[in-house]
Short mmCIF file of C-alpha atoms (C1' of nucleotides) in Angstrom, two decimals:
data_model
loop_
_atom_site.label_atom_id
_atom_site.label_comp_id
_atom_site.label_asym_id
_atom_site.label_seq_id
_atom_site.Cartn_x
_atom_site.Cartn_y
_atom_site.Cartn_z
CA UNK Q 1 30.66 -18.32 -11.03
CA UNK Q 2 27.67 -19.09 -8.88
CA UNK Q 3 24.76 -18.14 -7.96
CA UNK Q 4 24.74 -15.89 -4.82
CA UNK Q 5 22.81 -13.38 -5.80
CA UNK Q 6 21.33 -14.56 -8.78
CA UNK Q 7 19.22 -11.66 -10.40
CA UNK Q 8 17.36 -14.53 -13.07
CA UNK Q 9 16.15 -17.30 -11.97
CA UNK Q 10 18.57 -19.62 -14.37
CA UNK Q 11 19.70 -22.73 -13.22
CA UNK Q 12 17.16 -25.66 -11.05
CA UNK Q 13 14.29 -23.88 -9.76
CA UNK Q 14 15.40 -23.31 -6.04
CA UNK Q 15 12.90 -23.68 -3.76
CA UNK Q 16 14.01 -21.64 -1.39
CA UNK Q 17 13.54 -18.81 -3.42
CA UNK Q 18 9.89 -19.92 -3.88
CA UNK Q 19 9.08 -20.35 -0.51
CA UNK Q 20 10.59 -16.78 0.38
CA UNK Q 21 8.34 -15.14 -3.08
CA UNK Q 22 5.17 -16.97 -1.25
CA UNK Q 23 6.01 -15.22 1.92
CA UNK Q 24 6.53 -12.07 0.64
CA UNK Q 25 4.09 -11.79 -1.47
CA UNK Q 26 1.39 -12.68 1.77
CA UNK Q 27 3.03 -9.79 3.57
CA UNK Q 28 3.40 -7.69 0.49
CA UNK Q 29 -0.23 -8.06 0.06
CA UNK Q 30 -1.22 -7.46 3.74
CA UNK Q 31 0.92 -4.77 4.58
CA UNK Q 32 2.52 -3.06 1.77
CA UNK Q 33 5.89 -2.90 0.34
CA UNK Q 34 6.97 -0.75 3.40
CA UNK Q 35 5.39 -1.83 5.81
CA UNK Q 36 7.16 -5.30 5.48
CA UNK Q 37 10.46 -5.61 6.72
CA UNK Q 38 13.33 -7.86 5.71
CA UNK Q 39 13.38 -9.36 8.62
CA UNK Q 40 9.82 -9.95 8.66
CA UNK Q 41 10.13 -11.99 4.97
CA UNK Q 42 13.03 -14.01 6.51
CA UNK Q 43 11.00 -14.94 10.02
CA UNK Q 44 8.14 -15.99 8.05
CA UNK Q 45 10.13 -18.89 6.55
CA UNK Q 46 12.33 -19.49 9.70
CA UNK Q 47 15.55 -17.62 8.32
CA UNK Q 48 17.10 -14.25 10.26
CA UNK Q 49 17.25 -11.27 7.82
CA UNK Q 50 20.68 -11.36 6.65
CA UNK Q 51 19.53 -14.82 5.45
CA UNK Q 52 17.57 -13.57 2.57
CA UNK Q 53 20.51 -12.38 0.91
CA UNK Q 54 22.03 -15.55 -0.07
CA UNK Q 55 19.06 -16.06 -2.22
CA UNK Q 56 18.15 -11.96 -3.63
CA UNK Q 57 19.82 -9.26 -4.08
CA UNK Q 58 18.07 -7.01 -1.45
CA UNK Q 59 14.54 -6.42 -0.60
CA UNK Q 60 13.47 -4.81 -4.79
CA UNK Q 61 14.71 -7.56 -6.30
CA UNK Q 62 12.03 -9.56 -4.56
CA UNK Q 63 9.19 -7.67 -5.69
CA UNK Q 64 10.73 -7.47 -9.09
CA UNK Q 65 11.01 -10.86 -9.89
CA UNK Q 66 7.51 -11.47 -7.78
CA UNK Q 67 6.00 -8.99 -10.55
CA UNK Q 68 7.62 -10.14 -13.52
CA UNK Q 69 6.56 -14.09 -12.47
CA UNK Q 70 3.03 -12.65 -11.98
CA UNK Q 71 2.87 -10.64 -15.19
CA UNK Q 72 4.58 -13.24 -17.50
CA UNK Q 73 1.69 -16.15 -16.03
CA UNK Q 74 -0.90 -13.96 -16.91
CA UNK Q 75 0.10 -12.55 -20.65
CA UNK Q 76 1.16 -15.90 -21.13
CA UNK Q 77 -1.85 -17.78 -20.61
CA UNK Q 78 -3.98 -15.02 -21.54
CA UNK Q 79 -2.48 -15.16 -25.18
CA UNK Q 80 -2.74 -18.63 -25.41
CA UNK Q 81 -7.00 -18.33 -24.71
CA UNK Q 82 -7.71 -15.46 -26.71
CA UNK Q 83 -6.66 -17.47 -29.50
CA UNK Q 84 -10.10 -18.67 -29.67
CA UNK Q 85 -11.24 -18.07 -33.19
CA UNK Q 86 -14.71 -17.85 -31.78
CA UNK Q 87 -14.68 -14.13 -29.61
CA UNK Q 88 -17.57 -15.25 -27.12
CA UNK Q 89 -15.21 -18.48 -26.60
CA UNK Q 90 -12.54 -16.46 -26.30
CA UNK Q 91 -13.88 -13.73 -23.57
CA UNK Q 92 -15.06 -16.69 -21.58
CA UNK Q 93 -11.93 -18.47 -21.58
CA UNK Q 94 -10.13 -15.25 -20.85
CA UNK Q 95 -12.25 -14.83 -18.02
CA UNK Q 96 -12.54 -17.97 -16.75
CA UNK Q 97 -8.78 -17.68 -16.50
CA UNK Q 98 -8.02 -14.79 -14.93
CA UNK Q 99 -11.01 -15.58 -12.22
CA UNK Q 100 -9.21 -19.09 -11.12
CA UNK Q 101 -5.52 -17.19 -10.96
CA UNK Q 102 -7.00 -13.92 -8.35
CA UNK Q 103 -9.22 -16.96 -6.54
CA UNK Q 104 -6.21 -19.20 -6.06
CA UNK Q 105 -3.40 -16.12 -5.53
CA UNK Q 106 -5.18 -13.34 -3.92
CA UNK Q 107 -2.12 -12.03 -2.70
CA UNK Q 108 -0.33 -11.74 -5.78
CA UNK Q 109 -2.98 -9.73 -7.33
CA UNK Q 110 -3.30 -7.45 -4.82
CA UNK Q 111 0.40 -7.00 -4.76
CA UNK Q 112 0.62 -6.93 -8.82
CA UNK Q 113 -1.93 -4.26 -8.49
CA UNK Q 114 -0.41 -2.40 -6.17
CA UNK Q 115 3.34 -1.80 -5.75
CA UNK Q 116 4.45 -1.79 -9.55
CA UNK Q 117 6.02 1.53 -7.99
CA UNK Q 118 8.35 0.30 -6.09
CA UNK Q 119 9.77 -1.74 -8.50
CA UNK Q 120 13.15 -0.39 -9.60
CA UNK Q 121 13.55 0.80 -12.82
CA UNK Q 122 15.19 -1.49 -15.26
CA UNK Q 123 12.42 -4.45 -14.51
CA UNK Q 124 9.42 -1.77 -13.64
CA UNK Q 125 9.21 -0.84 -17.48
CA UNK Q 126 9.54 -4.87 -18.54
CA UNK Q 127 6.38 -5.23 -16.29
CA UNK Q 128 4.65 -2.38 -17.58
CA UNK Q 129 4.72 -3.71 -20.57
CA UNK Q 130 3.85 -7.30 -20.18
CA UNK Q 131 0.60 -5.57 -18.11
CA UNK Q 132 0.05 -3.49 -20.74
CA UNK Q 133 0.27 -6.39 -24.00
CA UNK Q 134 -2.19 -8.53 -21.49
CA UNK Q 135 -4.88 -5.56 -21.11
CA UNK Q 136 -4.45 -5.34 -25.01
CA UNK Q 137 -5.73 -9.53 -25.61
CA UNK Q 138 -8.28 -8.50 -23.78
CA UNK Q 139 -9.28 -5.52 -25.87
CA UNK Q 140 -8.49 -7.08 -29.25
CA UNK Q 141 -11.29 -9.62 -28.54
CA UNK Q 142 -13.86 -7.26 -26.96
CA UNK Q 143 -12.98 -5.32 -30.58
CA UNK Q 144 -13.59 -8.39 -32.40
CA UNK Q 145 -16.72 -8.70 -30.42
CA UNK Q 146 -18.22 -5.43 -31.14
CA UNK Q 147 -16.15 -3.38 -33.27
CA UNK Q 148 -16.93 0.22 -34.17
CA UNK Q 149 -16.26 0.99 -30.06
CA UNK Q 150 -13.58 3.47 -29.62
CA UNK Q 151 -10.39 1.78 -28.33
CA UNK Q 152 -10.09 4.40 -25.69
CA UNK Q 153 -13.69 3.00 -24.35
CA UNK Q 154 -13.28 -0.47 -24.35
CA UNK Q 155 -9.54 0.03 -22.99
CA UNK Q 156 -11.34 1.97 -19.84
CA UNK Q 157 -14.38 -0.64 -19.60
CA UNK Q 158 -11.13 -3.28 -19.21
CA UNK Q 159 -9.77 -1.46 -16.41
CA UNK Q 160 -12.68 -1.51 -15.07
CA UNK Q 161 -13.53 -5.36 -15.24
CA UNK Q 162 -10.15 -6.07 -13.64
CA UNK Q 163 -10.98 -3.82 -10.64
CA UNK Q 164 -14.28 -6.18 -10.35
CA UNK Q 165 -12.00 -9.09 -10.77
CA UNK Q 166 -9.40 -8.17 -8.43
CA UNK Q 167 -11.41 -6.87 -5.97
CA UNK Q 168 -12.19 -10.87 -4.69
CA UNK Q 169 -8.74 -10.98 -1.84
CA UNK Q 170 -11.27 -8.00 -0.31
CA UNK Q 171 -14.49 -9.71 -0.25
CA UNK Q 172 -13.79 -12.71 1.66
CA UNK Q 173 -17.13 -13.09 1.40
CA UNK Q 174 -18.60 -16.15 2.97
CA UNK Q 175 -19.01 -17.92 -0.72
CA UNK Q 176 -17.51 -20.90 -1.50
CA UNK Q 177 -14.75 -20.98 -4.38
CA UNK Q 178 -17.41 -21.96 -7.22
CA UNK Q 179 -19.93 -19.81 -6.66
CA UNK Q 180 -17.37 -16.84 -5.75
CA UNK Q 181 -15.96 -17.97 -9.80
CA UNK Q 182 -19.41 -17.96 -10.82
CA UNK Q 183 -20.39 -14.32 -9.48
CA UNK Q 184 -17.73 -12.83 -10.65
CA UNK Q 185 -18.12 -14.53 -13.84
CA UNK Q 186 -21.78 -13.29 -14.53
CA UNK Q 187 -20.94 -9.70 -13.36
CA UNK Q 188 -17.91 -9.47 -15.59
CA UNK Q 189 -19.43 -10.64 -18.64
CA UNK Q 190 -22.65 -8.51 -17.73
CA UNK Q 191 -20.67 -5.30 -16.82
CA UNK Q 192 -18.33 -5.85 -20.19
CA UNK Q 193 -21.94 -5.81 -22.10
CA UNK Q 194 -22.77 -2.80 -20.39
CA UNK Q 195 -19.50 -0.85 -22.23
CA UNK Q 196 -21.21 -1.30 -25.81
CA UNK V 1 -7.44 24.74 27.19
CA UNK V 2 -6.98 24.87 23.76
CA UNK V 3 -6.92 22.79 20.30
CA UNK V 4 -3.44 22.53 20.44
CA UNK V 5 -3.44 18.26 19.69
CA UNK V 6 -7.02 18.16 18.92
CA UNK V 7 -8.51 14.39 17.95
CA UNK V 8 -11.38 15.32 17.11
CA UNK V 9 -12.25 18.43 15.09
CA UNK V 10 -14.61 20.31 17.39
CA UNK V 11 -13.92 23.77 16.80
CA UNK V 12 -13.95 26.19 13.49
CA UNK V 13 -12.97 24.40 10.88
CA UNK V 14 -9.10 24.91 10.81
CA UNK V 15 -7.73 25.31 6.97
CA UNK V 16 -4.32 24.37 7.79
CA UNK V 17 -6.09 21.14 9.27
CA UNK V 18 -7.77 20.47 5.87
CA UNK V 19 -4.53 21.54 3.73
CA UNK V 20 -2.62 18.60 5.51
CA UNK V 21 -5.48 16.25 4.87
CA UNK V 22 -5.59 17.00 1.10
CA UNK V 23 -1.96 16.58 0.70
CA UNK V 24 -1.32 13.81 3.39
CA UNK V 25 -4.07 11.92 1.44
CA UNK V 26 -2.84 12.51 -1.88
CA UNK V 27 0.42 10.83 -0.48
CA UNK V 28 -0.77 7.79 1.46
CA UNK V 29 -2.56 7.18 -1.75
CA UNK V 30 0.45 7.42 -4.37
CA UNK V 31 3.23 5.92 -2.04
CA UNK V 32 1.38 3.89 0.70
CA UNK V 33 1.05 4.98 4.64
CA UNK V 34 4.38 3.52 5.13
CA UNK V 35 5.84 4.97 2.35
CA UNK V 36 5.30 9.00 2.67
CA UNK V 37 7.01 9.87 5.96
CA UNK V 38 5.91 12.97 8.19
CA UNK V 39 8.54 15.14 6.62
CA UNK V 40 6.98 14.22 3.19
CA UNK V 41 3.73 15.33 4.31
CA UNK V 42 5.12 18.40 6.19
CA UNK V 43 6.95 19.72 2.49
CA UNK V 44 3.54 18.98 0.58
CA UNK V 45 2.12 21.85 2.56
CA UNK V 46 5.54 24.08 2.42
CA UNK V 47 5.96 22.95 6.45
CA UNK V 48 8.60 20.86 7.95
CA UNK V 49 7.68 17.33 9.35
CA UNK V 50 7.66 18.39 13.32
CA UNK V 51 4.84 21.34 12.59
CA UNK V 52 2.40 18.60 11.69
CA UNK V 53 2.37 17.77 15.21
CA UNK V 54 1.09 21.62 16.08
CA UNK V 55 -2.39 20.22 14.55
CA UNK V 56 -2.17 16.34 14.97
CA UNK V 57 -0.88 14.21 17.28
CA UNK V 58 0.57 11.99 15.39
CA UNK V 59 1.03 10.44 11.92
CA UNK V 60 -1.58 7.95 12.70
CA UNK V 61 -4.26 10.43 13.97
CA UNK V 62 -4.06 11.66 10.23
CA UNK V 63 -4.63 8.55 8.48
CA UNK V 64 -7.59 8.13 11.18
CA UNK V 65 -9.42 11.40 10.38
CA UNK V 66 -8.99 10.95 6.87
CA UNK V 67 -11.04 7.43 6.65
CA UNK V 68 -13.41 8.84 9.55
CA UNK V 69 -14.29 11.53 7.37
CA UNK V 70 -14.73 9.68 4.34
CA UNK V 71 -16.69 6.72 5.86
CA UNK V 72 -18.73 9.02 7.67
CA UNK V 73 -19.50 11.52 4.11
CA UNK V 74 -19.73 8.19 1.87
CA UNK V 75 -22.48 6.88 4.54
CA UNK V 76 -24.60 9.97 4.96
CA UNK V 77 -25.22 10.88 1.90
CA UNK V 78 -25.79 7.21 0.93
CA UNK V 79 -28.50 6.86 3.42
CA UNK V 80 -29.88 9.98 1.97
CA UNK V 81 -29.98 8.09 -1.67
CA UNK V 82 -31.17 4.82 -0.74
CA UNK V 83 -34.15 6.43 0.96
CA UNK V 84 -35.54 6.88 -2.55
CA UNK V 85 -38.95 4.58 -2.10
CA UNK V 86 -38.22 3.46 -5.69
CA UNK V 87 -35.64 1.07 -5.77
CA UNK V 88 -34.91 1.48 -9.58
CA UNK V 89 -33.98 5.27 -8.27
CA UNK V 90 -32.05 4.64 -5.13
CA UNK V 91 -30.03 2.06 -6.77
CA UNK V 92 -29.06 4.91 -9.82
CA UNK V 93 -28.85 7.76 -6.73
CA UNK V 94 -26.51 5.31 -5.07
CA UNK V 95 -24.48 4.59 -8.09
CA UNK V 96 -24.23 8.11 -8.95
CA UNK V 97 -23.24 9.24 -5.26
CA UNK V 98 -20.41 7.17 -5.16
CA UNK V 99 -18.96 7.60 -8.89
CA UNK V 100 -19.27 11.11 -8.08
CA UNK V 101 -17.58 10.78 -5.01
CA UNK V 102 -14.76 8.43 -6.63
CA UNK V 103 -14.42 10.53 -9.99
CA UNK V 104 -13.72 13.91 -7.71
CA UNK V 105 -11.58 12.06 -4.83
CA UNK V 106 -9.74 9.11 -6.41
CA UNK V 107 -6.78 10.00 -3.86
CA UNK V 108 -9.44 9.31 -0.98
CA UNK V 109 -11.22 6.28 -2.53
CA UNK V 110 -7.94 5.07 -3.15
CA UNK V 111 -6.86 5.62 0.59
CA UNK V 112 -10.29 4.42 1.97
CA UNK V 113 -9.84 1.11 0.43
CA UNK V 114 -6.45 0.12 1.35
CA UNK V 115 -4.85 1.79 4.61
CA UNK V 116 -7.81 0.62 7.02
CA UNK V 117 -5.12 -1.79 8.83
CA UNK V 118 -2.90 0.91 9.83
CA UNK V 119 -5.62 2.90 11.90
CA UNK V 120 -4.88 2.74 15.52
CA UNK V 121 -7.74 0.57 17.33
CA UNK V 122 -10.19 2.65 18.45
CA UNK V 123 -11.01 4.74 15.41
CA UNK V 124 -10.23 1.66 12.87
CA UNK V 125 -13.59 -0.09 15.03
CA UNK V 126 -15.93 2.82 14.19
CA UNK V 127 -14.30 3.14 10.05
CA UNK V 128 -15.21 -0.20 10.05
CA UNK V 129 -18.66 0.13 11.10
CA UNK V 130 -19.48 3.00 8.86
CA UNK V 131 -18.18 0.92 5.87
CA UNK V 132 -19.90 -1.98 6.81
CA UNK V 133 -22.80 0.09 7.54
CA UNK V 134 -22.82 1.78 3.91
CA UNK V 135 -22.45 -1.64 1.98
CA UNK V 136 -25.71 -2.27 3.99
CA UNK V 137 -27.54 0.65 2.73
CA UNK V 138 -26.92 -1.15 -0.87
CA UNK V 139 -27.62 -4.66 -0.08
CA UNK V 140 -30.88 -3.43 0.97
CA UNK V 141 -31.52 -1.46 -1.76
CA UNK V 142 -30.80 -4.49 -4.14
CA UNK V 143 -32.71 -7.21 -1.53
CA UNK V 144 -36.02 -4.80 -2.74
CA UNK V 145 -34.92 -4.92 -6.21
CA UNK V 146 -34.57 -8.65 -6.38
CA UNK V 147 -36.03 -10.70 -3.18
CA UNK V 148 -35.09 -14.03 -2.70
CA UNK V 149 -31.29 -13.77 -3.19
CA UNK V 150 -28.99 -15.10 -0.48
CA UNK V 151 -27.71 -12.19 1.46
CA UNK V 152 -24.18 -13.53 1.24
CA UNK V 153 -24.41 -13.45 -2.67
CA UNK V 154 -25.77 -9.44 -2.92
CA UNK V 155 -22.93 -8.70 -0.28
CA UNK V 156 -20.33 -10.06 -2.51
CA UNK V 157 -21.84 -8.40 -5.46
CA UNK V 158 -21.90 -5.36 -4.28
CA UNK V 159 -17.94 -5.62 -2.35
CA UNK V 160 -16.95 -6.60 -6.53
CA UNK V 161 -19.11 -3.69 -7.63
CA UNK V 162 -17.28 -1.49 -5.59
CA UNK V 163 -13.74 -2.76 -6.73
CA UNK V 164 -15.18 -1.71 -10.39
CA UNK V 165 -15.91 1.62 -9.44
CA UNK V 166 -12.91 2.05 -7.66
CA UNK V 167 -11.03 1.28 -9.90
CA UNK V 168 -11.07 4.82 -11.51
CA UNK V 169 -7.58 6.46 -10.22
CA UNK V 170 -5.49 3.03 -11.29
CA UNK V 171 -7.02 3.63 -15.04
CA UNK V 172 -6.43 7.36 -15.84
CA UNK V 173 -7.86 6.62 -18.96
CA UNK V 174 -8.32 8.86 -21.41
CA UNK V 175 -11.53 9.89 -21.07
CA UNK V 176 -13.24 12.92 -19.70
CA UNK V 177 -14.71 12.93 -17.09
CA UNK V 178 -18.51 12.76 -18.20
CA UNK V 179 -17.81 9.55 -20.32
CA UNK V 180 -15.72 7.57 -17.92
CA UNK V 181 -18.97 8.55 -15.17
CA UNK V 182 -21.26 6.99 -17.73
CA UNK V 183 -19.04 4.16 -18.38
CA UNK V 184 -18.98 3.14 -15.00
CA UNK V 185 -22.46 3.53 -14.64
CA UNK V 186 -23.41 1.40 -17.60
CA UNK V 187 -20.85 -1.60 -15.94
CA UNK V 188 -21.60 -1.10 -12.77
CA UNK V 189 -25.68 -1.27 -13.63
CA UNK V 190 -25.19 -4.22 -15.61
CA UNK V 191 -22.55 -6.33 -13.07
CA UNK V 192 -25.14 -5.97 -10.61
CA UNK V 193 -27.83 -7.26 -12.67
CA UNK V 194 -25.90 -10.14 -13.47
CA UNK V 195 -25.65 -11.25 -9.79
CA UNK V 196 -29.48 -12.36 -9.87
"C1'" DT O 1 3.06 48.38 26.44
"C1'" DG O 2 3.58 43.95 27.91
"C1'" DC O 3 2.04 39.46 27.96
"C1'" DC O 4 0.30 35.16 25.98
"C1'" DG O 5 -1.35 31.78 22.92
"C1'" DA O 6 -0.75 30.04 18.30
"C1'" DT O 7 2.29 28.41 15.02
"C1'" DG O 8 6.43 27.91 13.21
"C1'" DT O 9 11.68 26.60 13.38
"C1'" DT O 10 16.12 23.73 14.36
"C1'" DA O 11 18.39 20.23 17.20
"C1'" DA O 12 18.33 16.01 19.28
"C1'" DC O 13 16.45 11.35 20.91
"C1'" DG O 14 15.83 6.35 20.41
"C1'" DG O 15 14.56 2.87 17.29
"C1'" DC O 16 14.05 0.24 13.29
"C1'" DC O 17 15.48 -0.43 8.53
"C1'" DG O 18 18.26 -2.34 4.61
"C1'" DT O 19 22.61 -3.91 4.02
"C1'" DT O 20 27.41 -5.67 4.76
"C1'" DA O 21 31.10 -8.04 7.30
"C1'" DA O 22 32.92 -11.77 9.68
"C1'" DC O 23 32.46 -16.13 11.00
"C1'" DA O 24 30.52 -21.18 11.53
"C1'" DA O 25 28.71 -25.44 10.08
"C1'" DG O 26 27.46 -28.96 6.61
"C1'" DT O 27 28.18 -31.18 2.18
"C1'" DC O 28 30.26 -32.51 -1.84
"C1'" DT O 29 34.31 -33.92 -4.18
"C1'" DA O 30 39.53 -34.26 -5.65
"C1'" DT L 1 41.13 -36.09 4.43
"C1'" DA L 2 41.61 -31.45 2.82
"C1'" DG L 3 39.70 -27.94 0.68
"C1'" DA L 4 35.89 -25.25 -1.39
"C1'" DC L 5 31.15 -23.99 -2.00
"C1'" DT L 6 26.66 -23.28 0.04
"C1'" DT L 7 23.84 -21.51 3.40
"C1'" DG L 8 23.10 -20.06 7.60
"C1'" DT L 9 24.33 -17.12 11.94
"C1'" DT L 10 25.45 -12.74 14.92
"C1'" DA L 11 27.41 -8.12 15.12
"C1'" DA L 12 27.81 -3.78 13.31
"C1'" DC L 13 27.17 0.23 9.93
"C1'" DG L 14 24.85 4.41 8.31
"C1'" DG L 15 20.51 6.40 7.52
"C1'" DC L 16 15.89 7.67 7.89
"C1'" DC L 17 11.77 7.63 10.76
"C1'" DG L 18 8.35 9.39 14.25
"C1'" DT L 19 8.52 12.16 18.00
"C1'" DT L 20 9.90 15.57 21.62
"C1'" DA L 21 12.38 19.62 23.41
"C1'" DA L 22 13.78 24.16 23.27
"C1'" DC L 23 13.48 28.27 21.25
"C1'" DA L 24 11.70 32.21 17.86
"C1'" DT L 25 8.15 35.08 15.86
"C1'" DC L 26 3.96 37.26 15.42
"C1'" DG L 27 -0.88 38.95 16.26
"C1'" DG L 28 -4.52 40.08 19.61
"C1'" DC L 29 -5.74 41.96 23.77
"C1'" DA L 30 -5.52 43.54 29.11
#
DNA sequence: TGCCGATGTTAACGGCCGTTAACAAGTCTA
DNA sequence: TAGACTTGTTAACGGCCGTTAACATCGGCA
């Protein structure tokens, strides 16, 4: 048993595989699920179409396991900050973190944000959920930070701060990576002070 | 001579014209441009695919209209708000325009801020222009409110503003629609004030 | 009444898409 | 050295896409 098509990333991290997810998810990001063909993923890593499939099981499966990677990163650190016993150390860090991962992978968040539907079923509700359990850190420490807010308020006022995040692959505005971090930053935390 | 491919919309203003629009943008905004195909659009409307072509000429004359229209409506009436000689006012005028706008259209704001790449080249110069001319209309409001800030920094303030507001159709939260306008005025207000 | 423009339909086109088949070359090992 | 596994190629498939052609229907008007 090998790996041909190997739906889990199990055995030695191939890079191959990585350097066809980074491809994809630049194209993914600039023109859409559909507007990308599989021929375009293999050509930008120097491969004919046919190629990919040694390495994926057809063009879903790379956007699955693109989503999933993205998703899992971002619960996973995002647990680990708002941790914080202290909830202003905790919003900050949660922040700060979220801020360095759209500034260093704009494409992925524009692609996480976008084409969850066209990710095929089984994986699409694993993603959902991993989305959904990261929205809910951040909401448990906005609670913490001013309780009495109805859930449904502060959920919305998240939503919201992530659209302010995300929009940064937009605005390549002609800041520099710090003080793009820092804007966004001060808006964030100003705009999540604005939901109480 | 008659309006039988018409580009521009010169005439009375043809309903079935409009239907298409509505539908075609409700589309584009759920499954992508390259994702709803001309017979999808056709069926929204209770038409096949090839009688779109009795009132467009193509799929991409569809997509331009659409963001023509909406650049052209968001600019307009933004001009008209940021005329306010009070800059407290026209920033709150301009605010409410375009949650109003977003709140009542989320299929078009959604469609405005993504699809801009697939507009054929003429028309995709003059959306661009209108959109660039709008964010204007705010950076000057805001360069009253606070003089002495770096153009570059308002600009990106107000691009990550915008990604907050737009962000309404993603979170279909569940509030009506009276509280989720407030809420995103409250952020909105406050992430701006936190770029000075 | 007879024509004509407007607005539909179905049929057919060329092309690109995702995918599979068949084959080739390199590498690792028994 | 012979075989097997890995990773690539080119050729070919069925299908859907955007678009055009050819034809039907209907309402308004000379």
């Amino acid at each position: 048993m090998t790996s041909r098509t190997a739906e889990a990333p199990a055995g030695p991290p191939n890079p191959r595989r990585a350097e066809i997810l980074g491809a994809a998810a630049e194209l993914f990001a600039r023109r859409g699920y559909h507007g990308a063909s599989i021929g375009d993923l293999g050509r930008a890593v120097g491969l004919t179409g046919p190629a990919l499939y040694r390495h994926f099981s057809g063009k879903e499966a790379v956007l699955a396991e693109m989503l999933l990677d993205i998703s899992e990163r971002l619960l996973a650190e995002g647990v680990r900050r708002a941790a914080d016993p202290d909830p202003e150390r905790a919003l900050d860090a949660l922040l700060g973190w979220h801020i360095a991962f759209a500034l260093d992978n704009p494409a992925l968040i524009t692609v996480h944000e976008r084409e969850l539907d066209n990710v095929p079923e089984p994986q699409r509700h694993r993603v959902r959920r991993l989305q959904r359990a990261y929205v809910e850190e951040w909401v448990a420490v906005l609670r913490r930070l001013s309780p009495g807010l109805p859930d449904e308020r502060t959920r919305a006022g998240v939503h919201a701060c992530f659209g302010l995040l995300n929009s940064t692959p937009r605005s390549a505005a002609g800041l520099d990576r710090d003080a793009m971090g820092g804007l966004l930053h001060a808006m964030a935390r100003s705009a999540l002070e604005g939901v109480r």
